[in-house]
Amino acid sequence: MTAFLSLEGVGKHFGGVYALHAVNFEVRAGEVHALVGENGAGKSTLMKIIAGNHQPDAGRLRQNGEVVRFRSPREALGQGVALIHQETALVPDLTVAENVMLCQLPGLIRWAGMFERARGLIQSLGFEIDPTALVSSLSAAQRQVVEIAKALSLDVKLLVLDEPTASLAPSDAERLLGIVRALRERGVGIVYISHRLDEVFNIADRITVLKDGSVVDTVTPDAISMDGLIRLMVGRPLDALFPRRENVAIGPVVLDVEGLGRRGAVHGASLQVKAGEVVGLGGLIGSGRSELVRLIFGADRADTGKVRIDGKNVTPKNSGQAVRAGIGLVPEDRKGQGAVLSMSIRINSTMARLSDVSHWFGGLRLAHEKRTVADLMARLRIKARDMHADVSTLSGGNQQKVVLAKWFHAQGKVIILDEPTRGVDVGAKVEIYTLINDLAAQGMAVLVVSSDHNELIGLCDRILVMGSGHLRGELQGADFSEENIVSMSLGLGIGQAAPAHHAAANHPLPSTI
C-alpha cells in the first residue's frame, strides 16, 4: 500500500546540532502511527517538517508517491496536512465558529451559515459545543475538539496530534481517543505523539521510536511489551522507573493543615505530612487538589482553617508569607507560574532565597551566586548551554528541574509538587523522582499532587484522596490501586468503583512516560 505521506532519509540540523539523522517514516490513510521518544529525541522537529514549519536539510517527502516540499504550514494545509499542538492555537476572544472557519473566512460573512457549519463539524466528532461561545470560556478538552473541527473544515487527510491528552481529565482523554478512532475510520491518517504509553498501545496501529534524532525501530503494539518499548526509548527497564527510597527516617509532623477551606472550592480539609515523608494527593480532575495546595501556599486566601509548620500557626495570606514560613510550591503550570521563561537559569534558581546570594546592602555576591547555581545545575543534572541560558530555551524536563532548583536552594521545610512530571519524558521523570526522594531524605515534608495514579502509587508513602472539594480519606500501601483512588474520590468505599482500569498494584504500568 502506498503511504499517504512518507519521509525518506530526512535530516535536519540547527547550527552544529543535528536534530534528525536520515529518518524514514510513513503514514498511511486510515492509520494511527504513534511517534514516541524522550524529550530531545527529534519528535518536534519531525512533526514540524511534516507540517511545513521546517524544511529538511537532507532527504525528501513524498505524498501518494509524488515528491513534495511544504514551504509553509499554509502549503501543508493546502495538501491536507494539519498539525495540532499540545497548546492550542485558537483565538480566545473569537467565537467557536469563527475559530473553526478562521482559515477560510470570506470578506462577507454569512453568520447563520458559519454557525451551522461549525456546529455540524463539532457534532460529527460527538461533542455539543455552542458555536457562538467564546473560546476563552471552553475547557481544555473542548478547545482540542475545536482545533480538530478547524482541521476538518479544510478537508484534512493527515492530522498530526502533539500530546493531545496531556492536560485532559481521564474521561475527556478517552473521548478524544474516540475521535481519533472515528477519524481513522473515515480514512484520515494520524500521527499521534504522546508520552502516555498506555494510550499509544490502545490507539496505535504502528509505533515508531525516535532516539537522538534517529529511528530506533518501528513496531506494532501486539509485537512488543510496554517494558520492551521503554527499553527502546531510553535503554532502561520499566521496574527502574520509580527509584527506591531506602533508610529514610520519618520524623515528626512538619506540615499540619486543619480545617482549611475556601468557599466553593475546598471544604474543611485537614492533613499532616511528616519530615522525610512523601504523601500523595490524588482524586479526579476538578476534585479540588490544586485548589487545596494553593490555599496551603497562600496563592489563594483561605476562608477557614489553619496551616502550621512545626506546630506554629503560619497560615499564609500570600505566597511571600508561605515562602518565609518554609513552604515551597512547584505549580501545575510551570511555564506560566513556576518559572520566568524569559529569564536565565541563574536568576530563576536563586529567586526564592535572594538573601543567600546578596550582600546586606542589596548587591549580588556574584562569585558566590555563580558557585551556587553551578552546584544546583550539577546536582539536578540540568542540561543547558550555561547558567545564563533563558529557561524558555530548555526542554520541559529541564524547565521543571529549574523550578525544583529554586526550592532546593530555598531550603524550606515543606515542598508541594503539583503535577511534577506532566509533559516530561521517561528519562527526565526518573531524575525528577530521584530528586523528590532526595528532598525527603533531607528531612523535608513532601506533598505530591498528580492525576497519574500510578505515579502516586510508585512514589508515595501514603495517598490522600479528594473529591468535590472534600478530603475523602487516606490509602495505605496495601490498598494502593487506581480503582481505590477513583472510588474514594467519588465518595464510595474502597473497591466499589467500576473496574475501568487495571489495578495498578497488580499491573504497575505507568500511564505517562
XYZ file of C-alpha atoms in Angstrom:
513
model
C 0.000 0.000 0.000
C 1.373 3.441 -0.966
C 1.740 5.695 2.044
C -0.216 8.947 2.060
C 2.932 10.719 3.297
C 6.440 9.340 3.622
C 9.776 10.784 4.706
C 12.874 9.321 3.074
C 16.315 9.897 4.627
C 15.216 13.186 6.188
C 17.857 15.138 8.100
C 17.743 18.466 9.900
C 20.330 20.459 11.813
C 20.292 23.750 13.677
C 23.763 25.238 13.591
C 26.098 22.428 14.577
C 23.376 20.420 16.330
C 21.739 17.624 14.341
C 18.083 17.145 15.310
C 17.316 14.384 12.764
C 19.573 11.854 11.021
C 18.391 10.022 7.887
C 14.870 9.435 9.200
C 12.486 7.169 7.301
C 8.856 7.470 8.411
C 5.488 6.963 6.744
C 1.790 7.328 7.469
C -0.947 5.538 5.561
C -4.503 6.703 5.037
C -6.722 5.396 7.845
C -3.771 4.619 10.128
C -2.759 5.860 13.576
C 1.038 5.926 13.597
C 2.401 6.791 17.051
C 5.693 8.624 17.439
C 7.408 8.178 20.823
C 10.734 9.042 22.410
C 12.306 11.125 25.125
C 12.290 14.924 25.034
C 15.036 15.917 22.613
C 14.650 12.723 20.567
C 13.558 14.722 17.494
C 9.767 14.300 17.610
C 9.016 18.026 17.488
C 11.392 18.630 14.586
C 9.929 15.708 12.655
C 6.332 16.837 13.092
C 7.254 20.423 12.107
C 8.817 19.128 8.892
C 5.651 17.147 8.151
C 3.532 20.261 8.778
C 5.714 22.695 6.797
C 7.101 24.666 9.744
C 10.632 23.446 8.901
C 12.175 22.287 5.641
C 14.551 19.308 5.695
C 18.282 19.810 5.040
C 18.524 16.307 3.590
C 16.127 13.720 2.209
C 12.658 14.256 0.776
C 8.929 13.924 1.377
C 6.511 12.030 -0.833
C 2.731 12.385 -0.893
C 0.904 9.491 -2.569
C 4.234 8.566 -4.153
C 4.987 12.027 -5.581
C 7.845 14.167 -4.244
C 6.516 17.239 -2.388
C 8.007 20.132 -0.475
C 5.935 22.095 2.056
C 7.467 25.556 2.320
C 4.987 26.712 4.966
C 2.150 25.410 7.139
C -0.270 27.012 4.647
C 1.170 24.898 1.836
C 0.888 21.783 4.005
C -2.735 22.634 4.820
C -3.401 23.065 1.140
C -2.273 19.458 0.665
C -4.450 18.184 3.524
C -1.796 18.066 6.272
C -2.515 19.772 9.628
C -0.643 19.965 12.937
C -2.455 20.424 16.253
C -0.116 21.450 19.045
C -0.467 20.473 22.703
C -1.153 24.149 23.464
C -3.971 25.014 21.101
C -3.520 27.870 18.619
C -7.015 29.337 18.927
C -8.047 32.976 19.263
C -9.651 33.177 22.727
C -11.657 36.352 22.062
C -13.362 34.940 18.954
C -16.307 32.552 18.912
C -16.054 28.816 18.392
C -17.455 29.169 14.859
C -15.025 31.951 13.937
C -12.114 29.809 15.095
C -13.349 26.722 13.247
C -13.670 28.673 9.992
C -10.714 31.002 10.636
C -8.635 29.828 7.668
C -11.453 30.365 5.185
C -13.458 33.362 6.358
C -14.869 35.239 3.346
C -14.988 39.019 3.007
C -18.745 38.929 3.554
C -19.655 36.547 6.355
C -22.954 34.655 6.398
C -23.120 34.263 10.165
C -26.010 31.793 10.291
C -24.327 29.538 7.741
C -20.972 29.740 9.531
C -22.505 28.829 12.895
C -24.374 25.910 11.330
C -21.276 24.622 9.538
C -19.223 24.787 12.766
C -21.980 23.100 14.758
C -22.156 20.264 12.227
C -18.390 19.668 12.265
C -18.319 19.577 16.064
C -21.346 17.285 16.260
C -19.665 14.926 13.785
C -16.968 14.490 16.437
C -19.537 13.533 19.073
C -19.494 16.810 21.028
C -22.070 19.540 21.635
C -20.372 22.928 21.864
C -22.218 26.208 21.339
C -20.678 27.726 18.174
C -21.492 31.237 19.461
C -19.494 30.741 22.698
C -16.130 32.470 23.085
C -13.179 30.074 23.007
C -11.932 31.651 26.248
C -14.911 30.064 28.026
C -14.113 26.495 26.892
C -12.427 23.673 28.762
C -9.139 22.182 27.545
C -10.967 19.207 26.027
C -13.422 21.445 24.192
C -10.557 23.509 22.761
C -8.950 20.371 21.378
C -12.257 19.486 19.707
C -12.468 22.963 18.155
C -8.904 22.574 16.815
C -9.800 19.239 15.213
C -13.026 20.682 13.776
C -10.992 23.533 12.257
C -8.719 20.984 10.564
C -11.715 19.011 9.286
C -13.187 22.195 7.800
C -10.150 22.206 5.492
C -10.744 18.587 4.385
C -7.588 17.383 6.155
C -6.184 13.997 5.098
C -3.349 13.787 7.641
C -3.568 15.062 11.210
C -0.527 15.397 13.473
C -1.597 15.392 17.142
C 1.064 16.563 19.605
C 0.327 15.419 23.174
C -3.450 15.883 22.660
C -4.441 14.480 26.081
C -1.620 15.914 28.232
C -3.875 18.390 30.046
C -7.136 16.414 29.912
C -9.038 14.529 32.598
C -9.155 10.741 32.010
C -12.784 10.854 30.844
C -12.052 13.665 28.367
C -8.914 11.881 27.187
C -10.956 8.756 26.419
C -13.480 10.820 24.437
C -10.643 12.339 22.436
C -9.310 8.864 21.670
C -12.803 8.050 20.418
C -12.499 10.962 17.992
C -9.145 9.627 16.783
C -10.714 6.214 16.143
C -13.579 7.820 14.230
C -11.170 9.843 12.079
C -9.231 6.664 11.311
C -12.466 5.031 10.146
C -13.006 7.993 7.793
C -9.616 7.311 6.215
C -7.711 10.152 7.889
C -4.063 9.360 8.658
C -2.995 10.262 12.198
C 0.492 10.899 13.593
C -0.020 10.515 17.337
C 2.714 11.910 19.618
C 2.364 11.121 23.314
C 4.288 10.312 26.486
C 1.257 8.302 27.660
C 2.241 4.833 26.557
C -0.999 3.210 27.686
C -2.797 5.447 25.150
C -0.236 4.568 22.487
C -0.835 0.843 22.971
C -4.581 1.491 22.993
C -4.834 3.568 19.828
C -1.837 2.975 17.528
C -1.588 0.677 14.517
C 2.180 1.180 14.405
C 4.718 2.793 16.758
C 7.973 4.440 15.691
C 10.624 5.082 18.355
C 12.983 8.044 17.949
C 16.183 8.416 19.964
C 18.826 11.113 19.478
C 17.321 12.110 16.138
C 17.332 8.626 14.607
C 14.692 5.938 14.172
C 15.381 3.063 16.564
C 12.593 0.832 15.293
C 9.015 0.720 14.015
C 6.854 -1.902 15.722
C 3.229 -2.919 16.160
C 1.644 -2.868 19.635
C 0.992 -6.606 19.598
C 4.658 -7.352 18.811
C 6.208 -5.581 21.808
C 5.573 -5.196 25.530
C 5.447 -1.945 27.477
C 8.787 -2.847 29.054
C 10.270 -3.564 25.637
C 9.090 -0.217 24.249
C 10.589 1.663 27.205
C 13.892 -0.133 26.661
C 13.887 1.025 23.026
C 13.203 4.602 24.130
C 15.648 5.009 26.997
C 17.622 1.820 27.493
C 16.248 1.129 30.964
C 13.552 -1.328 32.099
C 10.145 -0.440 33.489
C 10.971 -1.508 37.046
C 13.623 1.238 37.229
C 11.020 3.978 36.712
C 10.476 4.640 40.428
C 13.795 4.767 42.327
C 13.572 3.199 45.762
C 13.875 5.288 48.899
C 15.853 3.375 51.470
C 16.691 4.063 55.105
C 14.790 7.370 55.216
C 13.886 8.182 58.795
C 10.339 9.512 59.155
C 10.385 12.342 61.661
C 7.777 14.453 63.460
C 4.881 16.273 61.812
C 6.126 19.286 59.858
C 3.024 20.360 57.894
C -0.245 20.375 59.798
C -3.321 21.613 57.946
C -6.507 21.937 59.998
C -9.980 22.669 58.561
C -8.629 24.647 55.600
C -11.347 25.851 53.260
C -12.379 28.357 50.606
C -15.994 28.899 49.676
C -16.991 26.913 46.586
C -13.628 25.181 46.212
C -12.312 23.383 49.329
C -14.319 22.320 52.378
C -12.559 21.981 55.735
C -9.541 19.899 54.692
C -7.206 18.541 57.365
C -3.948 16.675 56.719
C -0.455 16.128 58.098
C 2.886 15.429 56.441
C 5.939 14.354 58.443
C 9.613 15.064 57.890
C 11.058 12.613 55.346
C 7.628 11.553 54.149
C 6.264 11.679 50.569
C 2.477 11.970 50.667
C 0.334 11.870 47.549
C -2.791 13.915 46.904
C -4.999 12.141 44.374
C -8.508 12.308 43.014
C -10.256 13.058 39.766
C -9.667 16.273 37.807
C -11.752 19.008 39.421
C -11.728 17.320 42.848
C -10.080 20.340 44.498
C -6.483 19.110 44.725
C -4.805 22.148 43.160
C -7.181 24.471 44.966
C -6.151 22.960 48.316
C -2.404 23.292 47.739
C -2.855 26.882 46.546
C -4.506 27.617 49.905
C -1.641 25.973 51.785
C 0.837 28.077 49.791
C -1.140 31.310 50.199
C -1.673 31.726 46.441
C -5.392 31.948 47.328
C -6.796 33.221 50.631
C -8.485 30.670 52.865
C -11.843 31.461 54.448
C -11.386 28.934 57.245
C -8.703 26.820 58.882
C -5.040 26.961 59.804
C -1.668 25.956 58.407
C 1.012 25.054 60.938
C 4.718 24.408 60.392
C 6.448 22.585 63.253
C 3.417 23.352 65.406
C 3.484 27.112 64.767
C 0.497 28.786 63.093
C 1.795 30.300 59.846
C -1.473 30.418 57.849
C -0.246 32.469 54.864
C -2.178 35.374 53.411
C 0.079 35.400 50.358
C 2.835 33.350 48.754
C 5.594 35.534 50.197
C 4.492 34.646 53.714
C 4.414 30.956 52.780
C 7.976 31.051 51.440
C 9.211 32.811 54.575
C 7.465 30.113 56.641
C 9.371 27.416 54.751
C 6.732 26.284 52.209
C 7.583 25.863 48.523
C 5.257 25.100 45.611
C 6.091 23.682 42.193
C 2.848 24.653 40.405
C 0.973 22.695 37.761
C 1.623 25.427 35.176
C 5.422 25.581 35.263
C 5.569 27.894 32.239
C 3.034 30.415 33.495
C 3.639 30.241 37.252
C 6.690 28.112 38.110
C 9.427 29.913 36.206
C 10.098 33.217 34.452
C 10.800 31.814 30.996
C 12.385 34.980 29.635
C 14.982 34.999 32.426
C 18.068 32.872 32.898
C 18.596 29.684 34.866
C 20.809 31.725 37.204
C 18.026 34.160 38.121
C 15.257 31.546 38.329
C 17.150 29.129 40.553
C 18.015 31.667 43.266
C 14.977 33.965 43.301
C 13.243 32.231 46.234
C 16.194 32.965 48.587
C 17.987 36.036 47.315
C 19.380 36.710 50.779
C 21.841 33.844 50.267
C 23.405 35.425 47.176
C 23.139 39.086 48.205
C 25.089 41.478 50.401
C 23.288 43.000 53.352
C 23.067 46.306 51.428
C 21.368 44.622 48.446
C 24.113 43.948 45.893
C 24.674 40.465 44.488
C 27.592 38.319 45.641
C 28.373 37.323 42.061
C 31.106 34.753 42.714
C 29.032 33.011 45.397
C 25.942 33.116 43.182
C 27.888 31.545 40.291
C 29.163 28.712 42.508
C 25.685 28.146 43.952
C 23.972 27.928 40.579
C 26.717 25.708 39.134
C 26.272 23.320 42.080
C 22.496 23.272 41.604
C 22.807 22.583 37.874
C 25.235 19.723 38.523
C 23.154 18.272 41.328
C 19.894 18.374 39.361
C 21.562 17.469 36.037
C 20.138 20.493 34.264
C 21.153 20.314 30.610
C 21.744 23.759 29.133
C 24.336 25.785 27.261
C 25.255 27.561 30.507
C 23.591 29.137 33.533
C 22.833 32.297 31.549
C 20.534 30.462 29.106
C 16.901 31.568 29.236
C 14.589 28.947 30.713
C 12.430 29.194 27.571
C 15.217 27.503 25.585
C 15.164 24.344 27.728
C 13.193 21.122 27.309
C 10.149 20.551 29.521
C 12.086 18.249 31.841
C 14.900 20.738 32.302
C 12.442 23.590 32.881
C 10.902 21.528 35.669
C 14.348 20.894 37.160
C 15.000 24.647 37.230
C 11.785 25.122 39.219
C 12.938 22.363 41.584
C 16.369 24.003 41.854
C 14.685 27.119 43.176
C 13.220 25.169 46.084
C 16.383 23.135 46.685
C 18.158 26.446 47.132
C 15.389 27.903 49.301
C 15.994 25.163 51.901
C 12.433 25.197 53.193
C 10.689 22.620 55.344
C 7.758 21.702 53.068
C 7.635 21.306 49.308
C 4.405 20.807 47.349
C 4.640 19.483 43.789
C 1.549 19.834 41.592
C 1.745 17.534 38.531
C 5.570 17.427 38.745
C 6.122 15.309 35.606
C 3.343 16.427 33.256
C 4.643 16.559 29.681
C 8.034 15.180 30.729
C 9.704 12.165 29.097
C 10.594 8.966 30.933
C 14.281 9.777 31.404
C 13.556 13.154 32.989
C 10.789 11.561 35.086
C 13.209 9.147 36.717
C 15.542 12.038 37.506
C 12.687 14.107 38.982
C 11.525 11.145 41.105
C 15.089 10.777 42.362
C 15.192 14.481 43.272
C 11.887 14.140 45.148
C 13.401 11.255 47.117
C 16.461 13.414 47.826
C 14.239 16.160 49.260
C 12.576 13.642 51.554
C 15.974 12.246 52.582
C 16.961 15.775 53.648
C 14.048 15.757 56.078
C 11.616 17.848 54.064
C 7.891 17.097 54.132
C 6.845 16.391 50.524
C 3.272 16.609 49.182
C 2.773 15.403 45.574
C -0.370 16.178 43.568
C -0.826 14.051 40.448
C -3.581 12.907 38.115
C -1.318 9.983 37.173
C -2.443 7.431 39.741
C 0.452 5.094 39.020
C 2.853 7.927 39.786
C 1.304 8.311 43.236
C 1.382 4.550 43.783
C 5.029 4.222 42.794
C 6.297 7.292 44.625
C 4.332 7.885 47.821
C 4.196 6.528 51.373
C 0.513 7.438 51.732
C -2.130 8.736 49.330
C -4.770 11.253 50.409
C -7.796 11.399 48.114
C -10.006 14.398 47.335
C -13.442 14.596 45.760
C -15.788 17.543 45.225
C -13.586 19.782 47.359
C -13.593 17.376 50.317
C -10.685 15.311 51.599
C -12.340 11.893 51.334
C -9.769 9.774 53.116
C -6.376 8.086 53.038
C -4.937 4.983 51.379
C -2.064 2.977 52.828
C 0.260 0.827 50.708
C -1.818 -2.358 50.890
C -4.833 -0.511 49.414
C -2.972 1.339 46.653
C -4.774 0.921 43.311
C -6.288 3.109 40.630
C -9.730 1.711 41.402
C -9.495 2.665 45.061
C -8.317 6.194 44.276
C -11.225 6.708 41.856
C -13.685 5.035 44.221
C -12.688 7.196 47.167
C -12.706 10.371 45.052
C -16.306 9.588 44.068
C -17.253 9.178 47.715
C -17.567 5.396 47.517
C -15.943 2.775 49.673
C -12.686 1.049 48.791
C -13.207 -1.407 45.936
C -16.617 -0.029 44.924
C -15.612 1.817 41.756
C -16.363 0.347 38.362
C -13.272 -1.511 37.127
C -12.376 1.000 34.436
C -8.651 0.474 34.931
C -6.393 -2.400 35.853
C -5.362 -2.333 39.483
C -2.039 -0.561 39.418
C -0.764 -2.507 42.385
C -1.070 -5.719 40.357
C -0.288 -4.237 36.946
C 2.170 -1.387 37.577
C 2.301 0.221 34.142
C 2.966 3.960 34.087
C 0.134 5.855 32.416
C 2.506 8.567 31.234
C 6.068 8.317 30.042
